[in-house]
Short mmCIF file of C-alpha atoms and ligand atoms in Angstrom, two decimals:
data_model
loop_
_atom_site.label_atom_id
_atom_site.label_comp_id
_atom_site.label_asym_id
_atom_site.label_seq_id
_atom_site.Cartn_x
_atom_site.Cartn_y
_atom_site.Cartn_z
CA UNK A 9 -47.96 38.76 27.53
CA UNK A 10 -48.67 35.19 28.63
CA UNK A 11 -46.53 32.32 27.50
CA UNK A 12 -47.03 28.61 28.03
CA UNK A 13 -44.02 26.62 29.15
CA UNK A 14 -43.98 22.99 28.05
CA UNK A 15 -42.03 19.89 28.92
CA UNK A 16 -39.08 19.75 26.54
CA UNK A 17 -37.77 16.69 24.75
CA UNK A 18 -36.72 14.35 27.54
CA UNK A 19 -35.45 11.56 25.37
CA UNK A 20 -37.35 8.29 25.22
CA UNK A 21 -39.01 8.84 28.55
CA UNK A 22 -42.80 9.09 28.78
CA UNK A 23 -45.13 9.55 31.75
CA UNK A 24 -42.26 10.62 33.96
CA UNK A 25 -43.05 11.44 37.59
CA UNK A 26 -42.82 15.05 38.76
CA UNK A 27 -41.09 14.70 42.12
CA UNK A 28 -40.87 18.39 42.92
CA UNK A 29 -42.42 21.66 41.78
CA UNK A 30 -39.81 24.31 42.45
CA UNK A 31 -41.82 27.48 41.78
CA UNK A 32 -45.14 28.98 42.86
CA UNK A 33 -47.56 31.42 41.22
CA UNK A 34 -46.16 34.93 41.65
CA UNK A 35 -42.50 33.79 41.54
CA UNK A 36 -40.18 35.58 39.17
CA UNK A 37 -38.15 33.21 37.03
CA UNK A 38 -35.27 33.73 34.67
CA UNK A 39 -34.36 31.70 31.61
CA UNK A 40 -32.78 28.54 33.04
CA UNK A 41 -34.49 28.76 36.43
CA UNK A 42 -35.42 25.20 37.41
CA UNK A 43 -39.22 24.85 37.37
CA UNK A 44 -39.81 21.22 38.20
CA UNK A 45 -37.78 18.11 39.01
CA UNK A 46 -38.65 14.90 37.24
CA UNK A 47 -37.45 11.40 37.88
CA UNK A 48 -36.98 8.71 35.28
CA UNK A 49 -35.82 5.18 35.97
CA UNK A 50 -32.28 6.36 35.33
CA UNK A 51 -31.96 9.86 36.68
CA UNK A 52 -33.41 12.85 38.43
CA UNK A 53 -33.38 16.07 36.42
CA UNK A 54 -34.57 19.62 36.62
CA UNK A 55 -36.63 21.16 33.84
CA UNK A 56 -35.61 24.81 33.42
CA UNK A 57 -37.67 27.72 32.19
CA UNK A 58 -37.35 28.69 28.55
CA UNK A 59 -38.37 32.29 29.25
CA UNK A 60 -38.13 34.97 31.94
CA UNK A 61 -41.21 36.31 33.67
CA UNK A 62 -43.65 35.85 36.52
CA UNK A 63 -45.43 32.53 37.06
CA UNK A 64 -49.16 33.02 36.51
CA UNK A 65 -50.44 29.53 37.16
CA UNK A 66 -49.15 25.99 37.47
CA UNK A 67 -50.54 23.25 35.25
CA UNK A 68 -49.00 20.35 37.16
CA UNK A 69 -48.55 19.19 40.73
CA UNK A 70 -46.02 17.07 42.58
CA UNK A 71 -46.74 13.41 41.82
CA UNK A 72 -48.19 14.08 38.35
CA UNK A 73 -46.77 12.22 35.36
CA UNK A 74 -45.64 14.14 32.33
CA UNK A 75 -44.29 13.58 28.83
CA UNK A 76 -42.69 15.75 26.20
CA UNK A 77 -44.97 18.63 25.20
CA UNK A 78 -47.04 18.63 28.41
CA UNK A 79 -47.91 22.05 29.82
CA UNK A 80 -45.93 22.96 32.94
CA UNK A 81 -47.12 26.48 33.66
CA UNK A 82 -48.20 29.83 32.27
CA UNK A 83 -45.76 32.67 32.47
CA UNK A 84 -46.36 36.43 32.25
CA UNK A 85 -43.40 37.52 30.17
CA UNK A 86 -42.25 41.10 29.92
CA UNK A 87 -40.10 40.73 26.83
CA UNK A 88 -40.12 38.60 23.71
CA UNK A 89 -39.61 34.91 24.44
CA UNK A 90 -36.07 33.70 24.31
CA UNK A 91 -35.10 32.30 20.97
CA UNK A 92 -32.88 29.53 22.18
CA UNK A 93 -34.26 27.32 24.87
CA UNK A 94 -31.90 25.83 27.41
CA UNK A 95 -31.41 22.16 27.99
CA UNK A 96 -32.82 20.12 30.79
CA UNK A 97 -30.17 20.43 33.46
CA UNK A 98 -27.80 17.55 33.75
CA UNK A 99 -29.25 14.68 35.71
CA UNK A 100 -27.87 13.57 39.01
CA UNK A 101 -26.37 10.41 37.56
CA UNK A 102 -23.78 10.49 34.81
CA UNK A 103 -26.49 10.45 32.12
CA UNK A 104 -26.46 13.44 29.79
CA UNK A 105 -29.95 14.28 28.74
CA UNK A 106 -30.78 15.54 25.34
CA UNK A 107 -33.42 18.17 25.77
CA UNK A 108 -34.65 21.25 24.01
CA UNK A 109 -37.90 22.78 22.95
CA UNK A 110 -37.94 23.25 20.00
CA UNK A 111 -35.64 20.20 19.55
CA UNK A 112 -32.03 21.11 18.99
CA UNK A 113 -28.68 19.47 19.61
CA UNK A 114 -28.06 17.80 22.95
CA UNK A 115 -26.34 19.98 25.48
CA UNK A 116 -24.40 18.75 28.44
CA UNK A 117 -24.42 20.97 31.48
CA UNK A 118 -21.67 20.77 34.06
CA UNK A 119 -22.98 19.06 37.14
CA UNK A 120 -20.68 20.80 39.54
CA UNK A 121 -20.08 24.48 38.89
CA UNK A 122 -17.64 25.38 41.60
CA UNK A 123 -18.99 28.41 43.44
CA UNK A 124 -17.14 29.76 46.45
CA UNK A 125 -18.85 28.08 49.40
CA UNK A 126 -20.69 30.51 51.64
CA UNK A 127 -20.15 28.61 54.86
CA UNK A 128 -17.43 26.22 53.81
CA UNK A 129 -15.02 27.19 56.56
CA UNK A 130 -17.39 25.65 59.09
CA UNK A 131 -18.18 22.52 57.13
CA UNK A 132 -16.25 19.36 56.41
CA UNK A 133 -14.49 18.86 53.06
CA UNK A 134 -16.77 17.54 50.32
CA UNK A 135 -16.37 13.87 49.52
CA UNK A 136 -16.75 14.09 45.73
CA UNK A 137 -17.58 10.41 45.16
CA UNK A 138 -20.28 10.52 47.83
CA UNK A 139 -21.56 13.84 46.49
CA UNK A 140 -21.90 12.36 43.00
CA UNK A 141 -23.87 9.37 44.34
CA UNK A 142 -26.27 11.48 46.43
CA UNK A 143 -29.93 11.34 45.42
CA UNK A 144 -30.59 14.99 44.60
CA UNK A 145 -31.71 17.08 41.66
CA UNK A 146 -29.24 19.31 39.83
CA UNK A 147 -30.70 22.46 41.40
CA UNK A 148 -30.20 20.99 44.87
CA UNK A 149 -26.66 19.96 43.90
CA UNK A 150 -25.94 23.49 42.74
CA UNK A 151 -27.40 24.89 45.95
CA UNK A 152 -25.30 22.50 48.06
CA UNK A 153 -22.17 23.52 46.13
CA UNK A 154 -22.90 27.17 46.78
CA UNK A 155 -23.11 26.49 50.49
CA UNK A 156 -20.19 24.05 50.55
CA UNK A 157 -22.38 21.20 51.75
CA UNK A 158 -21.29 17.62 51.19
CA UNK A 159 -24.49 15.95 49.99
CA UNK A 160 -23.21 12.52 51.01
CA UNK A 161 -23.73 13.62 54.63
CA UNK A 162 -27.28 14.87 54.13
CA UNK A 163 -30.25 12.58 54.64
CA UNK A 164 -33.08 13.20 52.19
CA UNK A 165 -36.65 13.64 53.38
CA UNK A 166 -38.15 13.74 49.88
CA UNK A 167 -39.72 10.99 47.82
CA UNK A 168 -37.57 7.83 47.95
CA UNK A 169 -35.12 9.64 50.24
CA UNK A 170 -34.36 12.40 47.74
CA UNK A 171 -32.54 15.39 49.21
CA UNK A 172 -34.60 18.59 49.08
CA UNK A 173 -33.41 22.22 49.37
CA UNK A 174 -34.93 22.21 52.89
CA UNK A 175 -32.74 19.24 53.85
CA UNK A 176 -29.64 21.14 52.73
CA UNK A 177 -30.72 24.26 54.66
CA UNK A 178 -31.45 22.40 57.86
CA UNK A 179 -28.16 20.49 57.60
CA UNK A 180 -26.28 23.80 57.37
CA UNK A 181 -28.22 25.24 60.32
CA UNK A 182 -27.42 22.22 62.46
CA UNK A 183 -23.78 22.17 61.40
CA UNK A 184 -23.44 25.84 62.37
CA UNK A 185 -25.31 25.34 65.64
CA UNK A 186 -22.96 22.47 66.43
CA UNK A 187 -19.99 24.88 66.52
CA UNK A 188 -18.72 23.80 63.14
CA UNK A 189 -18.32 20.13 64.02
CA UNK A 190 -20.35 19.28 60.96
CA UNK A 191 -22.23 16.68 62.96
CA UNK A 192 -25.61 17.43 61.47
CA UNK A 193 -28.62 15.33 62.37
CA UNK A 194 -30.91 13.93 59.75
CA UNK A 195 -34.34 15.48 59.83
CA UNK A 196 -37.39 13.49 60.87
CA UNK A 197 -39.92 13.61 58.03
CA UNK A 198 -42.77 16.04 58.58
CA UNK A 199 -46.20 14.43 58.29
CA UNK A 200 -49.48 16.25 57.88
CA UNK A 201 -51.45 13.98 60.23
CA UNK A 202 -54.66 15.89 59.56
CA UNK A 203 -54.65 14.38 56.07
CA UNK A 204 -55.50 11.02 57.61
CA UNK A 205 -58.15 11.97 60.16
CA UNK A 206 -59.07 14.38 62.93
CA UNK A 207 -56.20 15.56 65.14
CA UNK A 208 -55.73 17.84 68.14
CA UNK A 209 -52.49 19.73 68.77
CA UNK A 210 -51.39 20.13 72.41
CA UNK A 211 -48.17 21.93 73.31
CA UNK A 212 -45.57 20.10 75.40
CA UNK A 213 -45.41 21.14 79.05
CA UNK A 214 -42.60 23.32 80.43
CA UNK A 215 -40.89 20.42 82.21
CA UNK A 216 -41.22 18.18 79.17
CA UNK A 217 -39.52 20.83 77.03
CA UNK A 218 -36.63 21.22 79.49
CA UNK A 219 -36.10 17.52 80.12
CA UNK A 220 -36.63 16.76 76.43
CA UNK A 221 -33.75 18.94 75.32
CA UNK A 222 -31.46 17.58 78.08
CA UNK A 223 -32.30 13.99 77.16
CA UNK A 224 -31.72 14.75 73.50
CA UNK A 225 -28.35 16.37 74.26
CA UNK A 226 -27.29 13.27 76.18
CA UNK A 227 -28.59 10.94 73.46
CA UNK A 228 -26.58 12.63 70.71
CA UNK A 229 -23.44 13.49 72.69
CA UNK A 230 -22.86 10.50 74.91
CA UNK A 231 -21.97 7.06 73.51
CA UNK A 232 -24.19 4.86 75.69
CA UNK A 233 -23.67 1.23 76.59
CA UNK A 234 -26.32 -0.68 78.54
CA UNK A 235 -25.26 -3.49 80.83
CA UNK A 236 -28.10 -5.66 82.16
CA UNK A 237 -27.97 -7.82 85.28
CA UNK A 238 -30.19 -9.09 88.07
CA UNK A 239 -29.90 -9.41 91.82
CA UNK A 240 -31.32 -11.97 94.22
CA UNK A 241 -33.13 -9.72 96.73
CA UNK A 242 -34.98 -12.49 98.61
CA UNK A 243 -33.09 -11.82 101.86
CA UNK A 244 -33.28 -8.07 101.36
CA UNK A 245 -37.03 -8.26 100.95
CA UNK A 246 -37.43 -10.22 104.22
CA UNK A 247 -35.21 -7.63 105.90
CA UNK A 248 -37.39 -4.86 104.47
CA UNK A 249 -40.49 -6.55 105.89
CA UNK A 250 -38.80 -6.92 109.28
CA UNK A 251 -37.94 -3.22 109.27
CA UNK A 252 -41.44 -2.17 108.19
CA UNK A 253 -42.82 -1.67 111.70
CA UNK A 254 -39.76 0.34 112.75
CA UNK A 255 -40.16 2.42 109.59
CA UNK A 256 -43.85 2.98 110.25
CA UNK A 257 -43.04 4.07 113.80
CA UNK A 258 -40.77 6.70 112.25
CA UNK A 259 -43.51 7.52 109.74
CA UNK A 260 -41.35 6.36 106.83
CA UNK A 261 -42.40 4.18 103.87
CA UNK A 262 -39.57 1.76 103.18
CA UNK A 263 -39.69 0.79 99.49
CA UNK A 264 -37.08 -1.39 97.71
CA UNK A 265 -35.66 1.75 96.11
CA UNK A 266 -34.16 2.98 99.40
CA UNK A 267 -32.13 -0.26 99.59
CA UNK A 268 -31.11 0.04 95.96
CA UNK A 269 -29.81 3.55 96.65
CA UNK A 270 -27.86 2.21 99.62
CA UNK A 271 -26.31 -0.52 97.47
CA UNK A 272 -25.51 1.96 94.70
CA UNK A 273 -23.75 4.27 97.16
CA UNK A 274 -21.59 1.37 98.34
CA UNK A 275 -20.81 0.43 94.73
CA UNK A 276 -19.91 4.02 93.83
CA UNK A 277 -17.43 4.04 96.72
CA UNK A 278 -15.84 0.91 95.25
CA UNK A 279 -15.83 2.31 91.68
CA UNK A 280 -15.35 6.09 92.06
CA UNK A 281 -15.13 6.68 88.30
CA UNK A 282 -18.93 6.23 88.21
CA UNK A 283 -19.14 9.17 90.62
CA UNK A 284 -17.16 11.42 88.26
CA UNK A 285 -17.97 13.64 85.27
CA UNK A 286 -16.09 14.65 82.15
CA UNK A 287 -15.25 18.35 82.21
CA UNK A 288 -16.38 20.65 79.40
CA UNK A 289 -13.18 20.06 77.40
CA UNK A 290 -13.82 16.32 77.46
CA UNK A 291 -10.15 15.86 78.39
CA UNK A 292 -10.40 15.52 82.19
CA UNK A 293 -12.45 13.60 84.71
CA UNK A 294 -13.78 15.45 87.74
CA UNK A 295 -13.99 13.08 90.72
CA UNK A 296 -16.41 14.11 93.48
CA UNK A 297 -15.78 13.33 97.12
CA UNK A 298 -19.48 13.68 97.90
CA UNK A 299 -22.20 11.24 96.79
CA UNK A 300 -25.47 12.87 95.79
CA UNK A 301 -28.01 10.51 94.21
CA UNK A 302 -30.67 11.76 91.82
CA UNK A 303 -33.82 9.73 91.24
CA UNK A 304 -36.30 10.07 88.40
CA UNK A 305 -39.76 10.97 89.69
CA UNK A 306 -42.88 10.71 87.60
CA UNK A 307 -45.12 13.72 88.24
CA UNK A 308 -48.34 14.99 86.62
CA UNK A 309 -46.25 17.72 84.98
CA UNK A 310 -43.54 15.42 83.65
CA UNK A 311 -40.25 13.82 84.62
CA UNK A 312 -38.08 15.51 87.28
CA UNK A 313 -34.91 14.38 89.03
CA UNK A 314 -34.66 15.47 92.68
CA UNK A 315 -31.36 14.81 94.43
CA UNK A 316 -30.71 13.09 97.76
CA UNK A 317 -27.66 14.89 99.12
CA UNK A 318 -24.79 13.14 100.87
CA UNK A 319 -26.52 9.78 100.49
CA UNK A 320 -23.28 8.12 101.65
CA UNK A 321 -23.80 9.65 105.10
CA UNK A 322 -27.39 8.44 105.50
CA UNK A 323 -29.01 5.29 106.86
CA UNK A 324 -31.64 3.41 104.90
CA UNK A 325 -34.27 5.26 106.95
CA UNK A 326 -32.67 8.62 106.17
CA UNK A 327 -32.61 7.77 102.47
CA UNK A 328 -36.22 6.51 102.53
CA UNK A 329 -37.30 9.65 104.34
CA UNK A 330 -35.59 11.94 101.76
CA UNK A 331 -37.04 9.81 98.97
CA UNK A 332 -40.59 10.23 100.26
CA UNK A 333 -40.24 13.95 101.04
CA UNK A 334 -38.68 14.80 97.67
CA UNK A 335 -41.18 12.60 95.78
CA UNK A 336 -44.10 14.38 97.41
CA UNK A 337 -42.56 17.80 96.73
CA UNK A 338 -42.03 16.72 93.10
CA UNK A 339 -45.62 15.54 92.66
CA UNK A 340 -46.91 18.82 94.13
CA UNK A 341 -44.68 20.78 91.72
CA UNK A 342 -42.88 22.39 94.66
CA UNK A 343 -39.28 21.36 93.97
CA UNK A 344 -36.86 24.28 93.94
CA UNK A 345 -33.84 24.45 91.63
CA UNK A 346 -31.55 23.51 94.56
CA UNK A 347 -33.52 20.26 95.07
CA UNK A 348 -32.51 19.14 91.58
CA UNK A 349 -28.88 20.23 91.49
CA UNK A 350 -25.58 18.60 92.40
CA UNK A 351 -26.43 15.02 91.41
CA UNK A 352 -23.56 12.56 90.81
CA UNK A 353 -25.45 9.47 89.68
CA UNK A 354 -29.13 8.92 88.85
CA UNK A 355 -31.47 6.01 89.49
CA UNK A 356 -34.64 5.58 87.48
CA UNK A 357 -36.99 3.06 89.10
CA UNK A 358 -39.99 1.71 87.24
CA UNK A 359 -40.27 -1.14 89.73
CA UNK A 360 -43.49 0.22 91.19
CA UNK A 361 -45.10 0.09 87.75
CA UNK A 362 -43.78 -3.00 85.95
CA UNK A 363 -41.57 -4.21 83.14
CA UNK A 364 -38.64 -6.58 82.99
CA UNK A 365 -35.97 -4.20 81.65
CA UNK A 366 -35.50 -0.82 79.99
CA UNK A 367 -32.58 1.23 78.69
CA UNK A 368 -32.39 4.59 80.48
CA UNK A 369 -30.63 7.67 79.07
CA UNK A 370 -27.71 9.02 81.09
CA UNK A 371 -28.38 12.27 82.95
CA UNK A 372 -25.26 13.93 81.46
CA UNK A 373 -22.73 15.16 82.51
CA UNK A 374 -23.08 12.29 84.95
CA UNK A 375 -21.39 9.20 83.51
CA UNK A 376 -23.95 6.55 84.37
CA UNK A 377 -27.54 5.86 85.33
CA UNK A 378 -29.22 2.80 86.83
CA UNK A 379 -32.62 1.65 85.56
CA UNK A 380 -34.47 -0.58 88.04
CA UNK A 381 -37.35 -2.81 86.94
CA UNK A 382 -39.94 -4.84 88.85
CA UNK A 383 -38.78 -7.78 90.95
CA UNK A 384 -40.44 -11.17 90.50
CA UNK A 385 -40.20 -14.69 91.86
CA UNK A 386 -38.02 -16.94 89.72
CA UNK A 387 -36.81 -20.48 89.86
CA UNK A 388 -33.05 -20.36 90.47
CA UNK A 389 -30.63 -23.29 90.29
CA UNK A 390 -28.96 -24.11 93.60
CA UNK A 391 -25.50 -25.63 93.01
CA UNK A 392 -25.38 -27.06 96.57
CA UNK A 393 -28.68 -28.98 96.51
CA UNK A 394 -28.70 -29.35 92.72
CA UNK A 395 -32.33 -28.33 92.92
CA UNK A 396 -34.21 -25.14 92.09
CA UNK A 397 -35.19 -22.53 94.67
CA UNK A 398 -37.90 -19.87 94.42
CA UNK A 399 -36.06 -16.55 94.75
CA UNK A 400 -37.07 -12.90 94.39
CA UNK A 401 -35.07 -11.47 91.51
CA UNK A 402 -34.60 -7.78 90.75
CA UNK A 403 -33.66 -6.90 87.14
CA UNK A 404 -31.64 -3.74 86.50
CA UNK A 405 -29.74 -2.01 83.71
CA UNK A 406 -26.70 0.20 84.02
CA UNK A 407 -26.21 2.75 81.22
CA UNK A 408 -22.70 4.20 81.12
CA UNK A 409 -20.73 6.68 79.05
CA UNK A 410 -18.32 4.56 77.02
CA UNK A 411 -15.86 7.46 76.77
CA UNK A 412 -15.30 7.11 80.50
CA UNK A 413 -16.17 3.52 81.35
CA UNK A 414 -14.97 0.39 79.54
CA UNK A 415 -17.17 -2.65 79.13
CA UNK A 416 -15.25 -4.73 81.67
CA UNK A 417 -15.60 -2.02 84.30
CA UNK A 418 -19.31 -1.68 83.54
CA UNK A 419 -19.81 -5.41 84.11
CA UNK A 420 -17.71 -5.28 87.30
CA UNK A 421 -19.94 -2.48 88.59
CA UNK A 422 -23.19 -4.40 87.96
CA UNK A 423 -21.76 -7.64 89.37
CA UNK A 424 -20.63 -5.85 92.53
CA UNK A 425 -23.99 -4.08 92.84
CA UNK A 426 -25.88 -7.37 92.47
CA UNK A 427 -23.69 -8.84 95.22
CA UNK A 428 -24.47 -5.95 97.59
CA UNK A 429 -28.20 -6.34 96.99
CA UNK A 430 -28.00 -10.07 97.60
CA UNK A 431 -26.13 -9.56 100.88
CA UNK A 432 -28.80 -7.84 102.99
CA UNK A 433 -26.94 -8.12 106.29
CA UNK A 434 -23.74 -6.69 104.84
CA UNK A 435 -25.62 -3.88 103.16
CA UNK A 436 -27.42 -2.80 106.31
CA UNK A 437 -24.22 -3.10 108.36
CA UNK A 438 -22.88 -0.05 106.50
CA UNK A 439 -26.17 1.75 107.05
CA UNK A 440 -25.66 2.53 110.74
N1 CAO B 510 -40.05 -4.36 92.36
C1 CAO B 510 -41.25 -4.67 92.91
N2 CAO B 510 -41.99 -3.76 93.58
C2 CAO B 510 -41.52 -2.52 93.69
C3 CAO B 510 -40.29 -2.15 93.15
C4 CAO B 510 -39.53 -3.14 92.47
N3 CAO B 510 -38.36 -2.86 91.91
N4 CAO B 510 -40.09 -0.84 93.40
C5 CAO B 510 -41.15 -0.40 94.07
N5 CAO B 510 -42.01 -1.41 94.26
C6 CAO B 510 -43.29 -1.37 94.95
C7 CAO B 510 -43.15 -0.63 96.26
O1 CAO B 510 -42.74 -1.49 97.28
C8 CAO B 510 -44.56 -0.14 96.45
O2 CAO B 510 -45.36 -1.22 96.89
P1 CAO B 510 -46.40 -1.06 98.11
O3 CAO B 510 -47.24 0.14 97.76
O4 CAO B 510 -47.14 -2.36 98.10
O5 CAO B 510 -45.57 -0.85 99.32
C9 CAO B 510 -45.02 0.18 95.05
O6 CAO B 510 -44.17 -0.56 94.19
C10 CAO B 510 -44.96 1.64 94.66
O7 CAO B 510 -43.69 2.17 94.98
P2 CAO B 510 -43.43 3.74 94.69
O8 CAO B 510 -43.27 3.95 93.26
O9 CAO B 510 -44.49 4.52 95.39
O10 CAO B 510 -42.13 4.04 95.50
P3 CAO B 510 -40.63 3.95 95.05
O11 CAO B 510 -39.84 4.35 96.25
O12 CAO B 510 -40.31 2.62 94.49
O13 CAO B 510 -40.42 5.02 93.90
C11 CAO B 510 -40.47 7.12 92.78
C12 CAO B 510 -40.54 6.41 94.13
C13 CAO B 510 -40.59 8.59 92.98
C14 CAO B 510 -39.13 6.80 92.10
C15 CAO B 510 -41.61 6.57 91.90
O14 CAO B 510 -42.85 6.90 92.49
C16 CAO B 510 -41.60 7.07 90.49
O15 CAO B 510 -41.95 8.21 90.20
N6 CAO B 510 -41.18 6.19 89.57
C17 CAO B 510 -41.17 6.49 88.15
C18 CAO B 510 -39.77 6.91 87.73
C19 CAO B 510 -39.75 7.15 86.24
O16 CAO B 510 -40.65 7.70 85.66
N7 CAO B 510 -38.67 6.68 85.62
C20 CAO B 510 -38.55 6.73 84.20
C21 CAO B 510 -37.80 7.95 83.84
S1 CAO B 510 -37.38 7.97 82.17
O17 CAO B 510 -36.03 7.09 82.17
#
């Protein structure tokens, strides 16, 4: 037998927005099962079923506006309709809603029935004040209680940031995946782009998927600080030009990056903590006596990081030669796993493309990365002549793991590095 289910008495509210439809045709519902969630100016509340049965058809959709007596859905009921209809479940604020169809006395429903949490042992203790303030319907609150989820930690992806059952589920999944740390990430809202125009879906490439998850792991695990600085490379650039013919004779292309690597190696020797890594426990630093420098290479298949081994034992020509050979191998997609392992510190150079600065993500478990941008001529004050000189200035950014490196040390590193780059003769003296 079919039975219509109507909106009960919801107090003085009229034309209230339906912010969620909680059932679909074919679903079995019991008396009290939440059917829809509505939102008034004061509260969010669930409207429960007044009968048990199977949903035949829905009369409303998300976003519709309803008032008392409006049809919600048709139900195929197996038994006689329940004589006493339940109340609208308590709203998420402290308001107690009077609601019955047919109208009867107001009934207050406990907001927080304490059910033994299913996964509570892995989740942080619930902050009751925060839980009470969370923007969620009673059914979602009940669901969160059952799972032991503190709603104050969950970010809502629903209308006006309302927390949906899916948000609670994904929070639990992430908390469990995070080894019980409870450090769940808020979900990025899902958008049906096709609703707004034609779209084409292309899967990410293999390298993008691998580097994407490593970058994401670093982004969420490592507290980054970015220290910007610039170096006067006027003398270094003239030195590079002088060395060009010698490089060509050796069949080597000498780009500024080879000199930057040389200067970084010297700086790492001065500040060995930047050549270390935190061990898996996060309690110890592993210092390496070798210096292997990774560099980000842009390839048709995505970003890869080949490694120049023992860069501290190489001349600028040796470094430039490795740089060119590994870059070519990378672009041809021929790098082996060994070519990309053992790095201590990474350099990402966008100098060949452009830009004045960027903030690179650390290639964890390394503790720092250097981002190099494009050099340009600038007018620089000369304290001796009190005039301005045209100088070639190279901007760069050091990103470091703040668990390992303090701000003062980060600034000392960049200052020292800038000094090495400015002192071309001194730099090349170490590059025998
Ligand atoms: N300022 C001004 N010019 C620069 C420069 C700088 N900082 N760095 C390089 N150049 C110039 C070079 O001298 C070269 O000029 P010529 O062709 O006139 O000699 C030109 O730019 C191109 O250099 P290059 O890119 O071929 O060579 P490279 O050694 O500088 O870099 C490599 C090699 C593999 C790092 C680079 O090709 C590359 O892939 N860069 C992109 C890295 C990347 O994607 N990083 C972002 C990763 S996400 O954080």
